[in-house]
Short mmCIF file of C-alpha atoms in Angstrom, two decimals:
data_model
loop_
_atom_site.label_atom_id
_atom_site.label_comp_id
_atom_site.label_asym_id
_atom_site.label_seq_id
_atom_site.Cartn_x
_atom_site.Cartn_y
_atom_site.Cartn_z
CA MET A 1312 -7.67 21.94 5.59
CA LYS A 1313 -8.34 20.19 9.15
CA PHE A 1314 -10.23 17.25 7.21
CA HIS A 1315 -7.37 16.88 5.16
CA ILE A 1316 -4.86 16.08 7.58
CA LYS A 1317 -7.75 14.17 9.40
CA LEU A 1318 -8.62 11.79 6.44
CA PHE A 1319 -4.74 11.23 5.86
CA ASP A 1320 -4.48 10.20 9.91
CA LEU A 1321 -7.64 7.74 9.15
CA VAL A 1322 -5.73 5.83 5.92
CA PRO A 1323 -1.75 5.61 7.91
CA ALA A 1324 0.63 6.87 4.91
CA ARG A 1325 2.05 3.00 5.50
CA PHE A 1326 -1.38 1.27 4.45
CA ASN A 1327 -1.23 3.39 1.02
CA ILE A 1328 2.15 2.05 0.43
CA ALA A 1329 1.11 -1.18 0.72
CA LEU A 1330 -1.77 -1.38 -0.61
CA MET A 1331 0.22 0.47 -4.18
CA MET A 1332 2.47 -1.95 -3.66
CA PHE A 1333 -0.30 -5.19 -4.25
CA PHE A 1334 -1.58 -3.78 -7.15
CA ALA A 1335 2.03 -3.08 -8.66
CA CYS A 1336 2.63 -6.86 -8.50
CA TRP A 1337 -1.41 -7.02 -10.20
CA ILE A 1338 -0.59 -5.37 -12.86
CA ASN A 1339 2.64 -6.20 -13.42
CA TYR A 1340 1.76 -9.70 -13.77
CA MET A 1341 -1.09 -8.48 -16.15
CA MET A 1342 1.38 -7.56 -18.90
CA ARG A 1343 3.60 -10.61 -17.62
CA VAL A 1344 1.33 -13.33 -18.44
CA ASN A 1345 -1.15 -11.85 -20.83
CA MET A 1346 0.95 -12.92 -24.06
CA SER A 1347 -0.02 -16.76 -22.99
CA VAL A 1348 -3.87 -16.05 -22.44
CA ASN A 1349 -3.66 -13.76 -25.98
CA ILE A 1350 -1.18 -15.63 -28.67
CA ILE A 1351 -4.18 -18.14 -28.69
CA ALA A 1352 -6.19 -15.59 -30.38
CA MET A 1353 -2.82 -14.11 -32.32
CA VAL A 1354 -2.76 -17.53 -34.00
CA PRO A 1355 -5.19 -19.74 -34.26
CA ASP A 1356 -5.07 -22.87 -34.47
CA THR A 1357 -6.77 -24.44 -37.12
CA SER A 1358 -7.18 -28.18 -36.37
CA GLY A 1359 -10.45 -28.73 -35.53
CA SER A 1360 -9.02 -31.71 -32.71
CA ALA A 1361 -5.91 -33.05 -29.92
CA SER A 1362 -5.09 -36.37 -29.67
CA VAL A 1363 -4.13 -36.77 -25.89
CA LYS A 1364 -2.68 -39.82 -24.28
CA SER A 1365 -3.40 -41.14 -20.72
CA GLU A 1366 -2.52 -43.70 -18.98
CA CYS A 1367 -5.29 -44.13 -17.04
CA GLU A 1368 -7.87 -43.89 -20.33
CA ALA A 1369 -6.91 -47.29 -20.92
CA ILE A 1370 -7.25 -48.63 -17.55
CA VAL A 1371 -10.98 -47.24 -17.81
CA THR A 1372 -11.67 -48.62 -20.49
CA ASN A 1373 -9.82 -52.19 -19.68
CA ASP A 1374 -7.58 -51.33 -22.98
CA THR A 1375 -5.17 -53.86 -23.79
CA SER A 1376 -2.68 -51.32 -24.47
CA LEU A 1377 -0.50 -49.17 -22.54
CA TYR A 1378 -2.05 -46.11 -23.58
CA ASN A 1379 -5.45 -44.85 -25.08
CA THR A 1380 -5.98 -42.38 -27.57
CA THR A 1381 -8.89 -40.03 -26.50
CA VAL A 1382 -10.01 -37.14 -29.47
CA VAL A 1383 -10.96 -34.08 -27.54
CA THR A 1384 -12.71 -31.69 -29.70
CA LYS A 1385 -11.30 -27.71 -29.60
CA ARG A 1386 -14.13 -24.58 -29.02
CA GLU A 1387 -13.14 -22.52 -32.48
CA LEU A 1388 -12.57 -19.08 -30.41
CA ARG A 1389 -14.76 -16.31 -31.01
CA GLN A 1390 -13.15 -12.71 -32.56
CA PRO A 1391 -14.46 -10.35 -34.36
CA GLU A 1392 -14.40 -9.89 -38.14
CA GLY A 1393 -11.86 -8.17 -39.13
CA VAL A 1394 -9.17 -9.44 -37.05
CA VAL A 1395 -5.64 -9.95 -38.30
CA THR A 1396 -4.25 -13.09 -37.14
CA PHE A 1397 -0.70 -14.32 -37.77
CA GLU A 1398 0.67 -18.24 -39.13
CA TRP A 1399 3.50 -18.15 -37.01
CA THR A 1400 5.56 -21.24 -36.18
CA THR A 1401 5.74 -22.86 -33.09
CA GLN A 1402 9.26 -22.11 -32.58
CA GLN A 1403 8.64 -18.51 -33.51
CA GLN A 1404 5.65 -18.29 -31.10
CA ALA A 1405 8.40 -19.55 -28.15
CA TYR A 1406 10.71 -16.07 -29.17
CA VAL A 1407 7.55 -14.69 -28.57
CA LEU A 1408 6.77 -16.40 -25.43
CA SER A 1409 10.53 -15.87 -23.85
CA GLY A 1410 11.45 -13.14 -24.86
CA TYR A 1411 10.30 -11.60 -21.81
CA PHE A 1412 11.99 -13.55 -19.28
CA TRP A 1413 14.92 -13.54 -21.37
CA GLY A 1414 15.05 -9.53 -20.66
CA TYR A 1415 13.38 -10.07 -16.70
CA ALA A 1416 16.31 -12.58 -15.77
CA ILE A 1417 19.41 -9.56 -16.57
CA THR A 1418 17.93 -6.65 -14.20
CA CYS A 1419 16.80 -8.55 -12.05
CA LEU A 1420 20.05 -9.02 -10.61
CA VAL A 1421 21.13 -5.34 -10.80
CA GLY A 1422 17.11 -3.84 -9.93
CA GLY A 1423 17.56 -3.99 -6.25
CA THR A 1424 20.99 -1.63 -6.07
CA VAL A 1425 19.58 0.53 -8.61
CA ALA A 1426 16.60 1.06 -6.50
CA GLU A 1427 18.91 2.61 -3.90
CA PHE A 1428 20.99 4.49 -5.20
CA TRP A 1429 18.20 6.50 -7.30
CA GLY A 1430 14.94 5.24 -5.01
CA ALA A 1431 12.37 3.26 -6.36
CA ARG A 1432 9.53 5.28 -6.64
CA LYS A 1433 10.70 6.93 -9.19
CA LEU A 1434 12.67 3.57 -10.43
CA VAL A 1435 9.15 1.83 -10.33
CA PHE A 1436 7.02 4.86 -11.69
CA ILE A 1437 9.22 5.24 -14.71
CA THR A 1438 9.10 1.33 -15.11
CA MET A 1439 5.53 0.56 -14.85
CA LEU A 1440 4.98 3.89 -17.38
CA LEU A 1441 7.21 2.47 -20.36
CA SER A 1442 6.06 -0.94 -19.37
CA GLY A 1443 2.34 0.44 -20.07
CA ILE A 1444 3.13 1.75 -23.08
CA LEU A 1445 4.88 -1.04 -24.90
CA THR A 1446 1.98 -3.03 -24.00
CA ILE A 1447 -0.09 -0.57 -25.73
CA LEU A 1448 2.06 -0.88 -28.76
CA SER A 1449 2.02 -4.13 -28.60
CA PRO A 1450 0.22 -4.97 -31.86
CA GLN A 1451 1.86 -2.87 -34.02
CA ALA A 1452 4.86 -4.88 -33.41
CA ALA A 1453 2.70 -7.57 -34.11
CA LYS A 1454 1.55 -6.67 -37.33
CA LEU A 1455 4.83 -4.76 -38.08
CA HIS A 1456 6.67 -8.61 -37.83
CA TYR A 1457 6.79 -11.39 -35.50
CA LEU A 1458 10.41 -10.07 -33.94
CA ALA A 1459 9.85 -7.13 -32.84
CA LEU A 1460 7.08 -7.82 -30.84
CA VAL A 1461 10.08 -10.29 -29.81
CA ALA A 1462 12.21 -7.15 -28.88
CA LEU A 1463 9.85 -4.84 -27.87
CA ARG A 1464 9.17 -7.67 -25.38
CA PHE A 1465 12.82 -8.21 -24.68
CA VAL A 1466 12.39 -4.63 -23.51
CA SER A 1467 9.47 -4.98 -21.40
CA GLY A 1468 11.37 -7.55 -19.27
CA LEU A 1469 13.87 -5.87 -18.86
CA LEU A 1470 11.72 -2.81 -17.10
CA ALA A 1471 9.58 -5.80 -15.12
CA GLY A 1472 13.14 -6.89 -13.45
CA VAL A 1473 13.59 -4.52 -11.08
CA LEU A 1474 10.50 -4.00 -9.62
CA PHE A 1475 10.22 -6.95 -7.20
CA PRO A 1476 13.97 -6.29 -5.79
CA SER A 1477 12.44 -1.62 -5.82
CA LEU A 1478 9.31 -3.14 -4.18
CA HIS A 1479 11.59 -5.19 -1.23
CA ALA A 1480 14.32 -1.71 -1.18
CA LEU A 1481 10.54 0.03 -0.72
CA VAL A 1482 9.47 -2.60 2.48
CA ALA A 1483 12.55 -2.13 4.28
CA ARG A 1484 11.81 1.83 4.68
CA TRP A 1485 8.33 1.49 5.52
CA ALA A 1486 7.42 -1.81 6.76
CA PRO A 1487 7.81 -1.71 10.52
CA PRO A 1488 9.21 -5.31 12.34
CA ALA A 1489 5.90 -6.32 13.46
CA GLU A 1490 4.16 -5.73 10.03
CA LYS A 1491 6.47 -6.91 7.44
CA GLY A 1492 4.42 -10.09 7.22
CA LYS A 1493 1.51 -7.87 5.46
CA PHE A 1494 3.91 -5.92 3.46
CA VAL A 1495 5.62 -8.60 1.95
CA SER A 1496 2.51 -10.66 1.47
CA SER A 1497 0.86 -7.30 -0.63
CA LEU A 1498 4.35 -8.46 -2.62
CA LEU A 1499 2.44 -11.63 -4.05
CA GLY A 1500 -0.50 -9.59 -6.04
CA GLY A 1501 0.40 -11.19 -8.77
CA ALA A 1502 -1.12 -14.47 -8.28
CA ILE A 1503 -4.41 -12.21 -7.96
CA GLY A 1504 -3.30 -10.71 -11.84
CA THR A 1505 -3.16 -14.13 -12.96
CA VAL A 1506 -6.89 -14.96 -12.05
CA VAL A 1507 -7.89 -11.37 -13.44
CA THR A 1508 -6.66 -11.48 -15.93
CA TRP A 1509 -7.48 -15.35 -17.75
CA SER A 1510 -11.01 -14.26 -17.00
CA LEU A 1511 -10.51 -10.34 -18.48
CA THR A 1512 -9.15 -11.88 -21.69
CA GLY A 1513 -11.92 -13.93 -23.32
CA PRO A 1514 -14.34 -11.59 -22.82
CA LEU A 1515 -11.98 -8.85 -25.05
CA ILE A 1516 -11.16 -10.77 -27.50
CA GLU A 1517 -14.11 -12.49 -27.93
CA ASN A 1518 -15.89 -9.21 -28.77
CA PHE A 1519 -13.44 -6.66 -29.66
CA GLY A 1520 -10.62 -8.82 -30.84
CA TRP A 1521 -6.84 -9.49 -29.52
CA ASP A 1522 -5.49 -6.03 -29.94
CA TYR A 1523 -7.77 -4.91 -26.50
CA ALA A 1524 -6.63 -7.62 -24.17
CA PHE A 1525 -2.96 -5.84 -24.48
CA TYR A 1526 -5.16 -1.84 -24.74
CA VAL A 1527 -6.58 -2.82 -21.58
CA PRO A 1528 -4.07 -3.81 -19.14
CA GLY A 1529 -1.78 -0.72 -21.08
CA ALA A 1530 -4.19 2.36 -20.24
CA ILE A 1531 -5.10 0.15 -16.76
CA THR A 1532 -1.09 0.79 -16.45
CA LEU A 1533 -1.09 4.13 -17.35
CA VAL A 1534 -3.92 5.39 -14.73
CA TRP A 1535 -1.64 3.55 -11.83
CA CYS A 1536 1.01 5.42 -12.70
CA LEU A 1537 -0.27 8.51 -11.68
CA PHE A 1538 -1.86 6.76 -7.95
CA TRP A 1539 1.89 6.07 -7.50
CA LEU A 1540 3.20 9.16 -8.01
CA TYR A 1541 1.05 10.59 -5.43
CA LEU A 1542 1.15 8.09 -2.83
CA VAL A 1543 4.24 6.62 -2.48
CA HIS A 1544 7.43 8.51 -1.54
CA ASP A 1545 10.30 6.43 -0.47
CA SER A 1546 10.25 6.72 3.37
CA PRO A 1547 8.18 8.15 5.94
CA VAL A 1548 11.06 11.11 6.15
CA GLN A 1549 10.10 12.67 2.92
CA HIS A 1550 6.64 11.38 2.66
CA PRO A 1551 4.58 15.13 2.68
CA ARG A 1552 1.58 13.51 4.47
CA ILE A 1553 2.17 11.24 6.82
CA SER A 1554 1.23 12.09 10.32
CA ASP A 1555 3.90 12.67 12.49
CA SER A 1556 2.72 10.19 15.23
CA GLU A 1557 3.09 7.35 12.11
CA LYS A 1558 6.17 8.98 11.28
CA LYS A 1559 7.54 9.21 14.60
CA TYR A 1560 6.13 4.89 15.03
CA ILE A 1561 7.55 3.97 12.03
CA LEU A 1562 11.15 5.12 12.37
CA GLU A 1563 11.74 4.19 15.63
CA ALA A 1564 10.47 0.74 15.40
CA ILE A 1565 12.78 0.13 12.66
CA GLY A 1566 15.59 2.15 14.29
CA ASP A 1567 19.14 2.31 12.78
CA LYS A 1568 18.96 -0.55 10.36
CA VAL A 1569 18.03 1.33 7.80
CA GLN A 1570 19.29 4.47 6.06
CA GLN A 1571 16.88 7.11 5.79
CA SER A 1572 18.63 10.03 4.67
CA LYS A 1573 18.52 10.20 0.62
CA ASP A 1574 21.65 12.31 0.21
CA ASN A 1575 23.82 8.82 1.65
CA LYS A 1576 24.49 6.87 -1.30
CA ILE A 1577 25.94 3.53 -0.11
CA VAL A 1578 27.91 1.59 -2.38
CA PRO A 1579 26.39 -2.41 -1.46
CA PRO A 1580 29.75 -4.32 -0.05
CA PHE A 1581 29.27 -6.51 -2.49
CA ARG A 1582 32.80 -9.17 -1.24
CA LYS A 1583 31.24 -9.31 2.80
CA ILE A 1584 27.22 -10.20 0.42
CA LEU A 1585 28.20 -13.14 -1.95
CA THR A 1586 30.74 -14.63 1.15
CA SER A 1587 28.39 -14.10 3.51
CA PHE A 1588 26.95 -17.98 4.85
CA PRO A 1589 24.23 -16.10 5.53
CA PHE A 1590 22.96 -14.62 2.42
CA LEU A 1591 24.00 -17.61 0.86
CA ALA A 1592 21.18 -20.21 2.63
CA MET A 1593 18.81 -17.23 1.52
CA VAL A 1594 19.83 -17.65 -1.38
CA VAL A 1595 19.58 -21.48 -1.44
CA LEU A 1596 16.44 -21.58 0.11
CA HIS A 1597 14.95 -18.62 -2.55
CA TYR A 1598 15.99 -21.32 -5.59
CA GLY A 1599 14.15 -23.87 -4.03
CA SER A 1600 11.11 -21.89 -3.21
CA ASN A 1601 10.77 -20.75 -7.10
CA TRP A 1602 12.10 -24.41 -8.48
CA GLY A 1603 8.70 -25.54 -6.65
CA LEU A 1604 6.58 -22.78 -7.97
CA TYR A 1605 8.35 -23.03 -11.30
CA PHE A 1606 7.37 -26.80 -11.25
CA VAL A 1607 4.23 -26.96 -10.40
CA MET A 1608 3.18 -23.79 -12.99
CA THR A 1609 3.75 -26.23 -15.72
CA ALA A 1610 4.92 -29.28 -15.21
CA ALA A 1611 2.10 -30.00 -12.79
CA PRO A 1612 -0.89 -29.17 -14.76
CA LYS A 1613 0.85 -31.32 -17.63
CA PHE A 1614 0.86 -34.39 -15.26
CA VAL A 1615 -2.16 -34.52 -15.18
CA SER A 1616 -3.09 -33.65 -18.37
CA SER A 1617 -1.15 -35.68 -20.19
CA ALA A 1618 -1.10 -38.54 -17.72
CA LEU A 1619 -4.39 -38.59 -16.06
CA GLY A 1620 -6.73 -36.82 -19.80
CA PHE A 1621 -7.46 -34.61 -17.47
CA ASN A 1622 -6.89 -30.93 -19.02
CA LEU A 1623 -6.50 -28.10 -16.16
CA THR A 1624 -6.21 -25.94 -18.12
CA SER A 1625 -9.37 -25.99 -19.79
CA THR A 1626 -11.07 -24.70 -16.56
CA GLY A 1627 -10.15 -20.62 -15.42
CA THR A 1628 -11.57 -22.11 -12.13
CA LEU A 1629 -9.64 -24.61 -11.74
CA SER A 1630 -6.57 -22.93 -13.25
CA SER A 1631 -7.09 -20.09 -10.66
CA LEU A 1632 -7.10 -22.12 -7.31
CA PRO A 1633 -3.03 -22.94 -6.74
CA TYR A 1634 -2.70 -19.20 -7.13
CA LEU A 1635 -5.34 -18.21 -5.12
CA ALA A 1636 -4.37 -20.77 -2.33
CA ARG A 1637 -0.85 -19.15 -2.06
CA MET A 1638 -2.35 -16.29 -1.90
CA ILE A 1639 -4.88 -16.39 0.33
CA PHE A 1640 -2.17 -18.65 2.59
CA SER A 1641 0.55 -15.84 2.58
CA LEU A 1642 -1.91 -13.22 4.43
CA ILE A 1643 -2.91 -16.56 6.53
CA PHE A 1644 0.72 -16.98 7.09
CA GLY A 1645 2.07 -12.99 7.58
CA ALA A 1646 -0.63 -12.14 9.72
CA ILE A 1647 0.36 -14.93 12.43
CA GLY A 1648 4.49 -13.67 11.34
CA ASP A 1649 3.50 -10.63 12.50
CA ARG A 1650 1.50 -11.56 15.39
CA ILE A 1651 4.35 -13.56 16.56
CA VAL A 1652 7.11 -10.17 16.15
CA LYS A 1653 4.15 -8.27 18.13
CA GLN A 1654 4.27 -10.81 21.33
CA ASN A 1655 7.94 -11.66 20.94
CA VAL A 1656 7.22 -16.33 21.26
CA VAL A 1657 10.21 -16.72 19.93
CA SER A 1658 13.39 -15.39 17.71
CA THR A 1659 13.23 -13.96 14.27
CA THR A 1660 15.72 -16.80 14.05
CA PHE A 1661 13.95 -19.73 15.24
CA MET A 1662 10.73 -18.74 13.16
CA ARG A 1663 12.25 -18.35 10.04
CA LYS A 1664 13.31 -21.80 10.84
CA PHE A 1665 10.36 -23.50 11.97
CA PHE A 1666 8.55 -21.89 8.80
CA CYS A 1667 10.78 -23.19 6.14
CA LEU A 1668 8.59 -26.58 7.13
CA PHE A 1669 5.29 -24.87 5.78
CA SER A 1670 7.08 -23.07 2.60
CA HIS A 1671 9.09 -26.47 1.63
CA VAL A 1672 8.38 -29.38 3.54
CA VAL A 1673 5.02 -29.61 3.51
CA PRO A 1674 5.15 -29.09 -0.53
CA GLY A 1675 7.81 -31.20 -1.54
CA LEU A 1676 5.73 -34.19 0.15
CA LEU A 1677 2.57 -33.13 -1.98
CA LEU A 1678 5.03 -33.09 -4.75
CA ILE A 1679 6.04 -36.66 -4.07
CA ALA A 1680 2.71 -37.75 -3.25
CA LEU A 1681 1.22 -36.26 -6.39
CA GLY A 1682 2.87 -39.00 -8.26
CA TYR A 1683 1.50 -42.33 -6.56
CA THR A 1684 -2.21 -40.55 -6.39
CA GLY A 1685 -2.92 -42.35 -9.39
CA CYS A 1686 -5.88 -42.18 -11.75
CA ALA A 1687 -7.85 -38.92 -9.33
CA PRO A 1688 -7.96 -35.93 -11.15
CA ILE A 1689 -9.49 -34.23 -8.20
CA LEU A 1690 -6.99 -35.42 -5.91
CA SER A 1691 -4.19 -34.88 -8.32
CA VAL A 1692 -5.65 -31.26 -8.66
CA ALA A 1693 -6.17 -30.70 -5.10
CA LEU A 1694 -2.52 -31.93 -4.09
CA ILE A 1695 -0.88 -29.07 -6.71
CA THR A 1696 -3.34 -26.30 -4.79
CA PHE A 1697 -2.20 -27.11 -1.22
CA SER A 1698 1.37 -27.35 -2.29
CA MET A 1699 1.63 -23.75 -4.39
CA GLY A 1700 -0.73 -22.45 -1.54
CA SER A 1701 1.87 -23.96 1.51
CA ASN A 1702 4.18 -22.42 0.12
CA GLY A 1703 2.54 -19.03 1.07
CA ALA A 1704 4.41 -19.33 4.25
CA ALA A 1705 7.31 -17.98 2.30
CA THR A 1706 6.44 -15.08 3.41
CA LEU A 1707 8.08 -15.88 6.53
CA THR A 1708 11.13 -17.27 5.37
CA ASN A 1709 12.49 -16.31 1.94
CA LEU A 1710 10.51 -13.73 0.74
CA VAL A 1711 11.65 -11.27 3.89
CA ASN A 1712 14.69 -13.13 5.13
CA HIS A 1713 16.58 -10.89 3.28
CA GLN A 1714 15.04 -8.11 5.31
CA ASP A 1715 16.58 -9.40 7.79
CA LEU A 1716 20.02 -10.07 6.88
CA ALA A 1717 20.94 -6.10 5.82
CA PRO A 1718 17.86 -3.32 5.50
CA ASN A 1719 19.71 -1.38 4.25
CA PHE A 1720 20.37 -3.46 1.01
CA ALA A 1721 17.28 -5.84 0.66
CA GLY A 1722 16.58 -4.63 -2.35
CA THR A 1723 20.21 -5.27 -4.11
CA LEU A 1724 19.80 -8.85 -1.34
CA TYR A 1725 16.91 -9.78 -3.04
CA GLY A 1726 17.97 -9.11 -6.55
CA ILE A 1727 20.28 -11.31 -6.78
CA ALA A 1728 18.72 -14.09 -5.03
CA ASN A 1729 15.75 -13.54 -7.59
CA GLY A 1730 17.95 -13.55 -10.40
CA ILE A 1731 19.27 -16.89 -9.72
CA GLY A 1732 16.07 -18.45 -8.72
CA ASN A 1733 14.72 -17.27 -11.86
CA THR A 1734 17.25 -19.76 -13.81
CA ALA A 1735 14.79 -22.28 -12.22
CA GLY A 1736 12.15 -21.23 -14.98
CA PHE A 1737 14.40 -22.39 -17.50
CA VAL A 1738 15.67 -25.37 -15.98
CA THR A 1739 12.49 -26.67 -14.73
CA PRO A 1740 11.50 -28.24 -18.93
CA LEU A 1741 14.11 -29.28 -18.84
CA VAL A 1742 14.45 -32.05 -16.39
CA THR A 1743 11.06 -32.57 -16.99
CA ALA A 1744 11.80 -33.63 -20.96
CA TYR A 1745 14.61 -35.42 -20.12
CA PHE A 1746 12.32 -37.70 -18.26
CA THR A 1747 9.21 -37.80 -20.05
CA LYS A 1748 11.06 -38.57 -23.08
CA ASN A 1749 9.94 -41.66 -23.66
CA GLY A 1750 6.28 -41.01 -22.18
CA ASN A 1751 3.58 -39.96 -19.99
CA GLY A 1752 2.70 -42.50 -17.42
CA PHE A 1753 3.06 -42.88 -14.02
CA ALA A 1754 6.53 -44.55 -14.18
CA GLU A 1755 8.13 -41.11 -16.02
CA TRP A 1756 6.69 -38.55 -14.65
CA ARG A 1757 7.38 -39.85 -10.24
CA PRO A 1758 11.08 -39.26 -11.46
CA VAL A 1759 10.17 -35.60 -11.92
CA PHE A 1760 7.86 -34.85 -9.01
CA ILE A 1761 10.76 -36.43 -6.40
CA THR A 1762 13.76 -34.61 -8.33
CA GLY A 1763 11.63 -31.10 -7.22
CA ALA A 1764 10.55 -32.29 -4.01
CA SER A 1765 13.97 -32.90 -3.03
CA LEU A 1766 15.25 -29.20 -4.15
CA TYR A 1767 12.06 -27.80 -1.70
CA ILE A 1768 13.07 -30.20 0.99
CA ALA A 1769 17.15 -29.86 0.25
CA SER A 1770 17.40 -26.17 0.68
CA ALA A 1771 14.81 -26.28 3.82
CA CYS A 1772 17.33 -28.26 5.50
CA TYR A 1773 20.35 -26.19 4.27
CA PHE A 1774 18.78 -22.84 5.46
CA ILE A 1775 18.04 -24.65 8.78
CA LEU A 1776 21.71 -25.22 9.22
CA PHE A 1777 23.42 -22.45 7.93
CA GLY A 1778 20.65 -19.59 8.26
CA THR A 1779 19.65 -16.72 10.54
CA GLY A 1780 17.25 -14.13 11.50
CA GLU A 1781 20.06 -11.79 12.43
CA THR A 1782 21.23 -8.74 11.31
CA GLN A 1783 24.42 -8.61 9.76
CA SER A 1784 27.01 -6.31 10.80
CA TRP A 1785 27.67 -5.52 7.21
CA ASN A 1786 24.65 -3.70 6.80
CA TYR A 1787 25.78 -0.84 9.16
CA VAL A 1788 27.58 1.35 6.55
CA ALA A 1789 29.25 4.25 8.29
CA PRO A 1790 27.78 6.84 6.13
CA VAL A 1791 30.02 9.74 3.88
CA GLU A 1792 31.55 12.04 5.81
CA ASP A 1793 30.55 15.77 4.36
CA GLU A 1794 32.70 18.91 3.96
CA GLU A 1795 32.07 19.80 7.37
CA ASP A 1796 33.06 16.50 9.23
CA LYS A 1797 36.22 15.80 7.53
CA ARG A 1798 37.16 19.61 9.09
CA PRO A 1799 40.30 19.84 12.45
CA PRO A 1800 37.38 18.83 15.54
CA GLU A 1801 38.82 22.43 16.64
CA THR A 1802 37.20 24.25 14.32
CA ARG A 1803 33.90 22.26 14.31
CA GLU A 1804 33.93 23.04 17.91
CA GLU A 1805 33.86 26.70 17.29
CA ASN A 1806 31.33 27.01 14.52
CA ASN A 1807 29.23 25.52 16.53
CA THR A 1808 29.21 27.68 19.59
CA ASP A 1809 26.60 30.40 19.41
CA THR A 1810 29.50 32.86 20.85
CA THR A 1811 32.59 33.59 19.73
CA VAL A 1812 35.90 31.64 20.53
CA THR A 1813 39.16 33.32 19.78
CA VAL A 1814 41.64 30.50 19.08
CA ALA A 1815 45.51 32.31 20.87
CA PRO A 1816 48.00 31.31 18.57
CA LYS A 1817 51.22 29.24 19.20
CA THR A 1818 54.17 30.93 20.68
#
């Protein structure tokens, strides 16, 4: 028994919480991005080559035409014999790929509020359990009909939409202010999940078939659910194995900003939230960050491929560099932020606004530079990588500011901001298509980069003007009085004394 207690004293409960949140994001992204890789094997391209028009190719070969067509031979993806494949149209494939994100956009708006009422631990467990089961069922759905797979992916998106708001609600109850940067950094585990998916999927498909690229992530998810249920609890007060010293440290560090009791269900003050200038400034900052991220993920690789004639996505290492950079930079910036808070060097508000320079302004400037690199694909990849890497400082700005404003409703605030921010995923491709409809040269791409950079920088300026790191008054909501508190003062005093008190009748 003594050994059991000492073992859990050596590994702090909050470390287990942060670690399990990291793997939650990791596994969530494995199930999120696997379809974009698997569909290549599910719907094989029978053509042996593809034409890529590159302005740079014309310059290198001194061709008199503006564009020179380079023929790229595609390597046929090997799979075991007997594996079922499909002949879905491009439009049908688009439905399969987008179904997840339509569902995701709906539930992330309310996921935080549900987690605050029901408990993040239980909600995340059910979400991940059902997501794992649906992932395992994906091959059967695809063989039934492509619309069955679309429906399954839509439900998976609905489930996943509550994950990140729920995790932020958990951070509010577990992360001391001096460690909040590290906790928020753990929520960027999806970057590693993306890289692992790319690395794992290829060998699975070639050796066992595309079915196993669904079965393996689904099975990993189910195993993770067991660890989550055992190691994670909604607050230090409810954790059965946390040491008394750690519980005291967390509760004293957080103070009265967060209701730790599970009995008090507080309805978020939506009117005050939606009319709060600091909250709206955080939403604007989050939208600018999401726009930049979606832009770098989608438009920038296309630019490097079409304008420079350099296929970025053909090399897994190059494709993963921006994601790895953001993960590494987030850990560095998170540690820096925690150090600043611990030593009380500057105010929280100053720190949030100052690091907007790294999370938004620097990435925006790098995007502008990307449009003027000329025919230098390696330099372009470096700019893309450092643009996303610098945005890792978002762990000290838009990814944590809702924790400052109202830790009691951190999940609700993040859910609303993320729901609005994810619309950038739909808008960014439309903007890119509009500017590049007549060609893929530098002249067409520069307005695309300037638009993305402008939103990055403008959102930072808005937050610097109207944002704050101070806890808002509407975070403190008086708990609902129970029946004991509703009784008259005289009666409560009688019951709270050890001796019987007789109240003389009035004459």
